[in-house]
Backbone as ProteinMPNN parsed JSONL, in Angstrom:
{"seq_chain_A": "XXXXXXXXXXXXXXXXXXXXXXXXXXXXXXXXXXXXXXXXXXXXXXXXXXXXXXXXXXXXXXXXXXXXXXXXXXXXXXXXXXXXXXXXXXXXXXXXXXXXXXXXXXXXXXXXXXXXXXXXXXXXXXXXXXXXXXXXXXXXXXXXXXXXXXXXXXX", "coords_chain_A": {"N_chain_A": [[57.37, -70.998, 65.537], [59.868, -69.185, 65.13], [59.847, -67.748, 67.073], [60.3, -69.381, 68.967], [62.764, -69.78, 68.045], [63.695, -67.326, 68.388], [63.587, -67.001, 71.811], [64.997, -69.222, 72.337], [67.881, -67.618, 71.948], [67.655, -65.727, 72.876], [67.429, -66.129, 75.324], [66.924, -68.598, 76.584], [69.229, -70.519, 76.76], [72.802, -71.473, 78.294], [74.484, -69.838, 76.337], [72.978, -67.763, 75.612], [71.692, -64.295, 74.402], [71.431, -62.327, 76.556], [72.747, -64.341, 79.193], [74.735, -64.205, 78.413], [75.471, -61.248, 78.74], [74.547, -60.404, 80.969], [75.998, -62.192, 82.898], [78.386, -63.062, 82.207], [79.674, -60.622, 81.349], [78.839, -58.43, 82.677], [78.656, -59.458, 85.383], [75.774, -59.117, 87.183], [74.315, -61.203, 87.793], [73.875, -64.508, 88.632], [72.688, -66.839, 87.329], [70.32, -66.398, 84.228], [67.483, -66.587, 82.54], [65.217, -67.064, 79.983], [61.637, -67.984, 79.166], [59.025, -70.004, 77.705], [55.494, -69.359, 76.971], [53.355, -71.005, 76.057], [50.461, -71.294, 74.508], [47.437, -72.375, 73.766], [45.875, -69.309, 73.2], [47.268, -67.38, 74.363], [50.53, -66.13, 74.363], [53.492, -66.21, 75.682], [56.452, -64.781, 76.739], [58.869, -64.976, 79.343], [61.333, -63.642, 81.422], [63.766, -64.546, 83.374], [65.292, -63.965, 86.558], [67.961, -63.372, 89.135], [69.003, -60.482, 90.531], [71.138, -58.298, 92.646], [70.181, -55.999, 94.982], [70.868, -53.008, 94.205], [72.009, -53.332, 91.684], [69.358, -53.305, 89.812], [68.433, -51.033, 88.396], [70.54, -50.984, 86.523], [70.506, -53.664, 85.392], [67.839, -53.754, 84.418], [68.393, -51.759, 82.439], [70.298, -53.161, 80.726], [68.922, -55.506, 79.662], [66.906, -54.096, 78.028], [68.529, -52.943, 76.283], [69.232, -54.911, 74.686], [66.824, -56.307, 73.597], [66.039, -54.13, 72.039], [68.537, -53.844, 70.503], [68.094, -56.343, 69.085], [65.191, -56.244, 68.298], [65.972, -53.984, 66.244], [67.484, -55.279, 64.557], [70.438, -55.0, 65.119], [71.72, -56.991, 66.705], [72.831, -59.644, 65.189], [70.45, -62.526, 63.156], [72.138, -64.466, 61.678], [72.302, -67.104, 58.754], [74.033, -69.079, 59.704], [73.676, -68.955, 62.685], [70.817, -69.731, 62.537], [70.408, -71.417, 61.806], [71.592, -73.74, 63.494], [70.236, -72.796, 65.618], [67.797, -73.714, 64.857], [68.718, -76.968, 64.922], [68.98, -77.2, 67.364], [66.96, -77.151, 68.169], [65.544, -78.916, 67.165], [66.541, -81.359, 68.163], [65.768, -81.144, 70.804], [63.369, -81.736, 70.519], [63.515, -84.308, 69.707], [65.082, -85.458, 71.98], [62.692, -85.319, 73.712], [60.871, -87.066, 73.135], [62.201, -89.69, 73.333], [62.213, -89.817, 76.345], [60.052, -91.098, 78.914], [58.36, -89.817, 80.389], [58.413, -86.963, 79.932], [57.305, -87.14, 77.341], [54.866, -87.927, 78.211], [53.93, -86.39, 79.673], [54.082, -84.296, 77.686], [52.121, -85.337, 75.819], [49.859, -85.022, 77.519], [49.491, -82.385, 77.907], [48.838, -81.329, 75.098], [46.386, -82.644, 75.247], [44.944, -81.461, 77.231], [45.021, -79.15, 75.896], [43.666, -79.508, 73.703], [45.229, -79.794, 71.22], [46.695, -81.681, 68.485], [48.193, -84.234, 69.504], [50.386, -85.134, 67.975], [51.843, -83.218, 67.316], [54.159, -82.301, 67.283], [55.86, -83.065, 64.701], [54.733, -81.488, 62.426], [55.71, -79.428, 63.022], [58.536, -79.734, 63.326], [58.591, -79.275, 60.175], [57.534, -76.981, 59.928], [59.521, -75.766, 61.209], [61.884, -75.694, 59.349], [61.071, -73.631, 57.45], [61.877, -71.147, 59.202], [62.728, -68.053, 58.565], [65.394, -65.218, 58.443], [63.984, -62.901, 58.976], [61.653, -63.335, 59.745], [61.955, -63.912, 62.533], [63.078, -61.46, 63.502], [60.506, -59.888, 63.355], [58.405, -61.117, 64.782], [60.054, -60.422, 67.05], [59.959, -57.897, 66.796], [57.106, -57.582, 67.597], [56.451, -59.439, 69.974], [58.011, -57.905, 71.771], [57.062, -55.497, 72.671], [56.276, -52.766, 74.336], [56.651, -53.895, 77.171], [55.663, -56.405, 79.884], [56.838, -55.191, 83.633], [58.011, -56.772, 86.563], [58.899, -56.734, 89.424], [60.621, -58.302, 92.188], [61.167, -57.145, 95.374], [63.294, -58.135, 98.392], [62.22, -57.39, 101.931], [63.084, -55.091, 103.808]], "CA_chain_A": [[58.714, -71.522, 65.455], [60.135, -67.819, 65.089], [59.421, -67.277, 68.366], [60.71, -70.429, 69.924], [64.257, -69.906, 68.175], [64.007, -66.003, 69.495], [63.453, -67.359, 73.105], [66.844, -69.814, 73.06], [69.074, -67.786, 71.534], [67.825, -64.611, 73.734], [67.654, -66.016, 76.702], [66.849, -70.11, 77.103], [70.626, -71.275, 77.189], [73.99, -70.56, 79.134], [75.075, -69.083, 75.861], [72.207, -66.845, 75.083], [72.271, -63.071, 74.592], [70.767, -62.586, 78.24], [73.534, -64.571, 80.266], [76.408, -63.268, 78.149], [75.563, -59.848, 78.899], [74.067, -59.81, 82.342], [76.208, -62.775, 83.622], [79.234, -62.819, 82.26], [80.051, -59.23, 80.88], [78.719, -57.513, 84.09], [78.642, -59.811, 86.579], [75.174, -58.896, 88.251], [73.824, -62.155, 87.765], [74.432, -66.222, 88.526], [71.253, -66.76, 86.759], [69.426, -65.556, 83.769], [66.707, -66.771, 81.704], [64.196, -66.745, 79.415], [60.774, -69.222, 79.422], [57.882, -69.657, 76.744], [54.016, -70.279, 77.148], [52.908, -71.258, 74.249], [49.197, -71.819, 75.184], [46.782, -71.632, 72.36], [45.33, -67.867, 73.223], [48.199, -66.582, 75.193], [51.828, -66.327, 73.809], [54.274, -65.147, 76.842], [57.865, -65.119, 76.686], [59.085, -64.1, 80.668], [62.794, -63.072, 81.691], [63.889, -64.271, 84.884], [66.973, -63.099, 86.987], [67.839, -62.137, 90.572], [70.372, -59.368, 90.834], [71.29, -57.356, 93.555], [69.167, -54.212, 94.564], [71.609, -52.1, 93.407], [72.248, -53.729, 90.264], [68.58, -53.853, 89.654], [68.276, -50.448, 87.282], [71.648, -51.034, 85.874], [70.212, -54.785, 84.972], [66.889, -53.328, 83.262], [68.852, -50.84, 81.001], [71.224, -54.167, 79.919], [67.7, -56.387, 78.839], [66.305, -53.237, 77.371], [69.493, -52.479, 75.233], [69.704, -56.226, 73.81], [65.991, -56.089, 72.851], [66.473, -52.608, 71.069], [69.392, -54.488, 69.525], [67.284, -57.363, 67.822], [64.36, -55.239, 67.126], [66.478, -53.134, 65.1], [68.531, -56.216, 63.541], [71.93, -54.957, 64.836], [72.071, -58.279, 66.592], [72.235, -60.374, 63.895], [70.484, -63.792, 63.062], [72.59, -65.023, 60.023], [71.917, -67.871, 58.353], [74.432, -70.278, 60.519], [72.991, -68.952, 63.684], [69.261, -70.211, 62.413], [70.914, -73.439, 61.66], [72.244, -74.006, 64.558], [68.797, -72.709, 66.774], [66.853, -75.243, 64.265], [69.121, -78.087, 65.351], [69.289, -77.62, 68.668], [65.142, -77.376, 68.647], [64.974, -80.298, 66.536], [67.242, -82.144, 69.537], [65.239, -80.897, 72.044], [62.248, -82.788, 70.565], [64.146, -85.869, 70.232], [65.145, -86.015, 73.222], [61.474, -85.474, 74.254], [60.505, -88.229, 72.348], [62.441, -90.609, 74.482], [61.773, -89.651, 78.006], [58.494, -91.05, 78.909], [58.065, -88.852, 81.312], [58.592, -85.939, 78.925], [56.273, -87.625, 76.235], [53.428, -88.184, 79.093], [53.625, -84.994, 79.826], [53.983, -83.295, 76.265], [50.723, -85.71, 75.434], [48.499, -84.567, 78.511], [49.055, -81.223, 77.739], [47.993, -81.902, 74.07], [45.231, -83.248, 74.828], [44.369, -80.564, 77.465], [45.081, -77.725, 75.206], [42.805, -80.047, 72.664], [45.881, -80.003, 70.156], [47.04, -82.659, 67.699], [49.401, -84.805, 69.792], [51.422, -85.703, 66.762], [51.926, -81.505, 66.368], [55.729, -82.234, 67.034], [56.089, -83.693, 63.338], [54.285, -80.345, 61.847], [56.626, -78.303, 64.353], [59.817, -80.192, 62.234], [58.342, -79.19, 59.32], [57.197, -75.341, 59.621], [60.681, -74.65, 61.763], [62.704, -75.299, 58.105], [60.647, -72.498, 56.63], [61.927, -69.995, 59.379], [64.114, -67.407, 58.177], [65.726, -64.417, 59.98], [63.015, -62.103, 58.781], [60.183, -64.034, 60.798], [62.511, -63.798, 64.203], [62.804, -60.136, 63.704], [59.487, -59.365, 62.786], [58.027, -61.663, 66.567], [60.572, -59.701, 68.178], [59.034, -56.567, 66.995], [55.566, -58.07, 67.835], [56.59, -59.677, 71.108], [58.995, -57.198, 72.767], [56.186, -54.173, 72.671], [55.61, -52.907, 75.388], [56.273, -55.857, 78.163], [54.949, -55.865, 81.735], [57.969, -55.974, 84.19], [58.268, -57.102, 87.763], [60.469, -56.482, 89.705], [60.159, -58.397, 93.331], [62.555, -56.874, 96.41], [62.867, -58.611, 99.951], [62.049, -56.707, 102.731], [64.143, -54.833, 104.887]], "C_chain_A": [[59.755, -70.402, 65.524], [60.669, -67.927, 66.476], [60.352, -68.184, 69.298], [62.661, -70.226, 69.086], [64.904, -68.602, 68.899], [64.994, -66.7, 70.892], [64.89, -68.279, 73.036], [67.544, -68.882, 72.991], [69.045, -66.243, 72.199], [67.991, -65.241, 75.006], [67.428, -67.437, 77.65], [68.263, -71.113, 77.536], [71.336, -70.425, 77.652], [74.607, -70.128, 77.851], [74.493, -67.947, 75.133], [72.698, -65.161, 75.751], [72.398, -62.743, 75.86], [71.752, -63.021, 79.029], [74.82, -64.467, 79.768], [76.372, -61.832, 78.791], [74.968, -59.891, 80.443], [75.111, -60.364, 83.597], [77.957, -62.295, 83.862], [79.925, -61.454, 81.543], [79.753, -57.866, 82.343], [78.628, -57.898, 85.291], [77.505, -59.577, 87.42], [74.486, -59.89, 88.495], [74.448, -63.562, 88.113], [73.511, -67.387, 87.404], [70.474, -66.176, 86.054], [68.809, -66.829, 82.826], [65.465, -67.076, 81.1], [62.553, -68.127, 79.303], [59.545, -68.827, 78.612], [57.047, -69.688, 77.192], [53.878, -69.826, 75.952], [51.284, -72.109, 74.375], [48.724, -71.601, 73.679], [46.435, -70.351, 72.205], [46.391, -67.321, 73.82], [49.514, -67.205, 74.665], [52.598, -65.39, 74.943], [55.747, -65.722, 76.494], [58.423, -64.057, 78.043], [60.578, -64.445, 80.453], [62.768, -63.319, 83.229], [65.342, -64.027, 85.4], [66.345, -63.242, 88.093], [69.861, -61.692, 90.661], [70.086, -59.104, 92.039], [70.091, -56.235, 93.876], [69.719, -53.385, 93.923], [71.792, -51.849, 92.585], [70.726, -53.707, 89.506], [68.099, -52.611, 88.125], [69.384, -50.634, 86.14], [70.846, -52.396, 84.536], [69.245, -54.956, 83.826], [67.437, -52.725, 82.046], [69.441, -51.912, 79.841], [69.898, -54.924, 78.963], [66.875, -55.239, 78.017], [67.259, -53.064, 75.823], [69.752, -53.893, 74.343], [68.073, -56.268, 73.365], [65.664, -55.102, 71.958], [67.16, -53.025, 70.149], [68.941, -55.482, 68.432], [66.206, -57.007, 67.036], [64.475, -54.514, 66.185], [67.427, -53.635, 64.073], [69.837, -55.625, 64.331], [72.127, -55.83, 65.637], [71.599, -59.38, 65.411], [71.929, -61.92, 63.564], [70.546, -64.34, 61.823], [72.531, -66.564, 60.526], [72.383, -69.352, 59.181], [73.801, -70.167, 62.217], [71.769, -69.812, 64.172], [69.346, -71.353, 62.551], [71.217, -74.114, 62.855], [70.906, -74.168, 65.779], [68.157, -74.129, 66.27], [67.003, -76.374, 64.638], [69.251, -78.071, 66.565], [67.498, -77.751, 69.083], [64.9, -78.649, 68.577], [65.433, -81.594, 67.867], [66.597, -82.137, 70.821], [63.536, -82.0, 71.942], [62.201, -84.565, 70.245], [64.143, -86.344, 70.953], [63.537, -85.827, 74.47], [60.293, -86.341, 74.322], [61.107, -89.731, 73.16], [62.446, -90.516, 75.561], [60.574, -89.707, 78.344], [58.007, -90.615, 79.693], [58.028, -87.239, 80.822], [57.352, -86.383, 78.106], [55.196, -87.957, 76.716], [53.344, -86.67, 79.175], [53.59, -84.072, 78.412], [52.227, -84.206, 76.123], [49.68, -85.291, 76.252], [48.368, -82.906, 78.129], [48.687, -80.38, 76.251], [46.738, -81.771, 74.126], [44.494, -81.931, 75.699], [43.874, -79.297, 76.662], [44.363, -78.309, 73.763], [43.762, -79.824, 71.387], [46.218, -81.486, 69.589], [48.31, -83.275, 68.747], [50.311, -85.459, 68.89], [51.884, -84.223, 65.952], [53.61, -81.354, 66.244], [55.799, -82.695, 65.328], [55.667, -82.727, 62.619], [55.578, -79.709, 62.083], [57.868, -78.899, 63.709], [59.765, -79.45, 61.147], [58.521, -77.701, 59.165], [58.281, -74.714, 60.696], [61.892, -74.463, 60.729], [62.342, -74.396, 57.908], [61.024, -71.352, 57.262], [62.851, -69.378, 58.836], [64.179, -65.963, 59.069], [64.449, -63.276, 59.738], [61.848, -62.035, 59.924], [61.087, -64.008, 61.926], [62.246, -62.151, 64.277], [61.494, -59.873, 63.696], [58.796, -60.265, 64.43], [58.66, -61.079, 67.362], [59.947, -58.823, 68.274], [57.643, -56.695, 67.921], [55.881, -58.486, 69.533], [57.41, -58.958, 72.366], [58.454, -55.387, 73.29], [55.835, -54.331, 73.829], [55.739, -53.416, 76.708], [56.074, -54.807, 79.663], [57.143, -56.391, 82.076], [57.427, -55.853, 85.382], [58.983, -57.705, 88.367], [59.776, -56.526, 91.422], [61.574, -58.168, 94.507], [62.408, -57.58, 97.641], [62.875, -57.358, 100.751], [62.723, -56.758, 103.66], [63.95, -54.822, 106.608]], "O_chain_A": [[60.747, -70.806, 66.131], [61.829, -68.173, 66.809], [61.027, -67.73, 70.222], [63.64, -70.591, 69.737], [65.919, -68.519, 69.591], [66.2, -66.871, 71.07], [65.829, -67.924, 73.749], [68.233, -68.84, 74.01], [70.056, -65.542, 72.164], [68.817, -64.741, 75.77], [67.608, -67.542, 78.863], [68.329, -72.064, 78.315], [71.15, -69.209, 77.693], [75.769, -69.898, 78.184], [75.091, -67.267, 74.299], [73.397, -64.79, 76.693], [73.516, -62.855, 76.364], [71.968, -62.165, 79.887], [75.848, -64.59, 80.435], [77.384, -61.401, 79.345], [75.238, -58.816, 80.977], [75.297, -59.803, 84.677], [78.576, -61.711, 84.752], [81.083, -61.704, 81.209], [80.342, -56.847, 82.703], [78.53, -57.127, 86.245], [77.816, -59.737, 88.6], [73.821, -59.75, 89.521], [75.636, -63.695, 87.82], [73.836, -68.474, 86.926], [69.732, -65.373, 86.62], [69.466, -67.807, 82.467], [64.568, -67.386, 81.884], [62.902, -69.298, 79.447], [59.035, -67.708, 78.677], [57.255, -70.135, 78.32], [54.104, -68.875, 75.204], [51.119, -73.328, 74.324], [49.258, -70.989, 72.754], [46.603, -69.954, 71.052], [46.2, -66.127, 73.586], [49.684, -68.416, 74.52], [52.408, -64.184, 75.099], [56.045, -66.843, 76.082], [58.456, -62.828, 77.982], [61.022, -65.241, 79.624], [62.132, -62.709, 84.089], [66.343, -63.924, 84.69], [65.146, -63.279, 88.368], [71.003, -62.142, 90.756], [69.057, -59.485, 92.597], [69.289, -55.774, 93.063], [69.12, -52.904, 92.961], [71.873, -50.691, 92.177], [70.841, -54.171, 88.371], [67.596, -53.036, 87.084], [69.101, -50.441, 84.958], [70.68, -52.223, 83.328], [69.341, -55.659, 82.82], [67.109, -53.022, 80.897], [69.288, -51.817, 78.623], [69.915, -54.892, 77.732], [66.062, -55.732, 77.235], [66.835, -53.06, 74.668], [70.479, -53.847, 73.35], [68.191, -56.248, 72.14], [64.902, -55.397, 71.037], [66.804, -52.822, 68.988], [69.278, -55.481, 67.248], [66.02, -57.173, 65.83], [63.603, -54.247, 65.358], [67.991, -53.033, 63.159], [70.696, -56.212, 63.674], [73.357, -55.817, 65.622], [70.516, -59.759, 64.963], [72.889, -62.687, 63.628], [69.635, -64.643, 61.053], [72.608, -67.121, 61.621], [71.683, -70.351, 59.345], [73.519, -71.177, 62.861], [71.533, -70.348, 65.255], [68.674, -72.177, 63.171], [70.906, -75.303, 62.931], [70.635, -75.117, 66.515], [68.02, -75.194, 66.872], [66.022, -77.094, 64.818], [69.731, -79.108, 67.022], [66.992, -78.314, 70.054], [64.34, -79.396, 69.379], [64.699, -82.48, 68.306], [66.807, -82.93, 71.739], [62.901, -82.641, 72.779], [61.426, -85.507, 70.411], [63.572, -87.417, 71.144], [63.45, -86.141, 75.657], [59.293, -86.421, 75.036], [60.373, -90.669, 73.472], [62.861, -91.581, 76.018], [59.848, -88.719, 78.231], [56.87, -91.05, 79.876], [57.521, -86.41, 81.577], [56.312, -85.785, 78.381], [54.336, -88.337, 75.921], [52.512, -85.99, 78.575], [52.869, -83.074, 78.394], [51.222, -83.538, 76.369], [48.565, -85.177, 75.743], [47.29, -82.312, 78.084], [48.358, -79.195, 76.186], [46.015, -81.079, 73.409], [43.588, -81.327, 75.124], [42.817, -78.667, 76.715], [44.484, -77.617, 72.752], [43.114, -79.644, 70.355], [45.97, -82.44, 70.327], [49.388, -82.683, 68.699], [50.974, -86.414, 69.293], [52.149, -84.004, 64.77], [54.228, -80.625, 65.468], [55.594, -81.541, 64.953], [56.331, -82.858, 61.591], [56.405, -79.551, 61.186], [58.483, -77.856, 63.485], [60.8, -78.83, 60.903], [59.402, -77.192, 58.472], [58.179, -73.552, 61.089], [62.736, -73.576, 60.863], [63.267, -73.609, 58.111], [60.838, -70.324, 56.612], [63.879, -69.992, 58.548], [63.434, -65.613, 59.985], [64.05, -62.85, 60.821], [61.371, -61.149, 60.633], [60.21, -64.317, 62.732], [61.367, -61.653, 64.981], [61.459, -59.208, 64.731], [58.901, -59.438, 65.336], [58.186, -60.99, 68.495], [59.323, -58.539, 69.296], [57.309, -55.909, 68.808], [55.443, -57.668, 70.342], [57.445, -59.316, 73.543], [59.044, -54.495, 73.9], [55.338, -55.296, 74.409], [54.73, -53.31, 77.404], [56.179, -53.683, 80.154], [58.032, -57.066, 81.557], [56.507, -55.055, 85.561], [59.586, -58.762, 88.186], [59.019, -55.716, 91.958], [62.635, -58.793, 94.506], [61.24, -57.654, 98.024], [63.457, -56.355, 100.337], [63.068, -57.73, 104.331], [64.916, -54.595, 107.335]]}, "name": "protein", "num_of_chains": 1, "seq": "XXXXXXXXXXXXXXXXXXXXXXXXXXXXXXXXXXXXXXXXXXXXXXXXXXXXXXXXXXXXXXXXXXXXXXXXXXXXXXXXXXXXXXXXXXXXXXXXXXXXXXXXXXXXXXXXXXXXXXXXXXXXXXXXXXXXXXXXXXXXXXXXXXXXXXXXXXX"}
């Protein structure tokens, strides 16, 4: 749950860190953001974009310097922030709950991934208990390291 309020509030919405800073603060972007897998053995959180070529080291230093920033807390996720991620999660599985096309698809991949299809109602439960501690502490854990790729067209 950590993890999943990270991922909005870095880089899943048009007001995350990610398309303030890449989009509208520097302009190299029209387009940024962030996307979970949340498999049972594999936890990925990818970054997508397309900049310029030009813009393309400029662009790395910007997603480098806002993960530096949360790993080290000086972006900060106070208490109305959390509130705010929590309720917009909790909305997101609402509204997943009535689209049966959403709710076919959340249940097949349930059942594939041999989980509890009734894990949304847990997933309510154990996203009260996050606090900003547990975001920082997945950032640390999830921002080690990362693969990048970086695809150019050909001239």
């Amino acid at each position: 749950m950590a993890l999943r309020i990270l991922n909005h509030k870095f880089g899943e919405s048009a007001n995350s860190i990610l398309f303030r800073k890449l989009r509208e603060e520097k302009g190299f972007a029209y387009d940024v953001y962030t996307d979970l897998d949340l498999t049972n053995y594999v936890k990925t959180l990818s970054i997508y974009t397309a900049v310029g070529e030009e813009n393309i080291d400029e662009s790395l230093e910007v997603i480098d310097e806002c993960i530096k920033k949360i790993k080290n807390e000086e972006i900060i996720f106070d208490n109305n922030t959390i509130k705010h991620m929590k309720k917009v999660l909790k909305t997101a599985i609402a509204f997943t709950l009535e689209d049966p096309s959403d709710i076919g698809n959340y249940v097949l991949h349930q059942a594939i991934d041999e989980d509890n299809i009734y894990k949304f109602v847990t997933d309510m439960d154990e996203i009260e208990k996050v606090k900003k501690e547990h975001i920082y502490n997945v950032a640390r854990l999830i921002f080690n390291e990362p693969t990048i790729h970086i695809f150019k067209s050909e001239k």
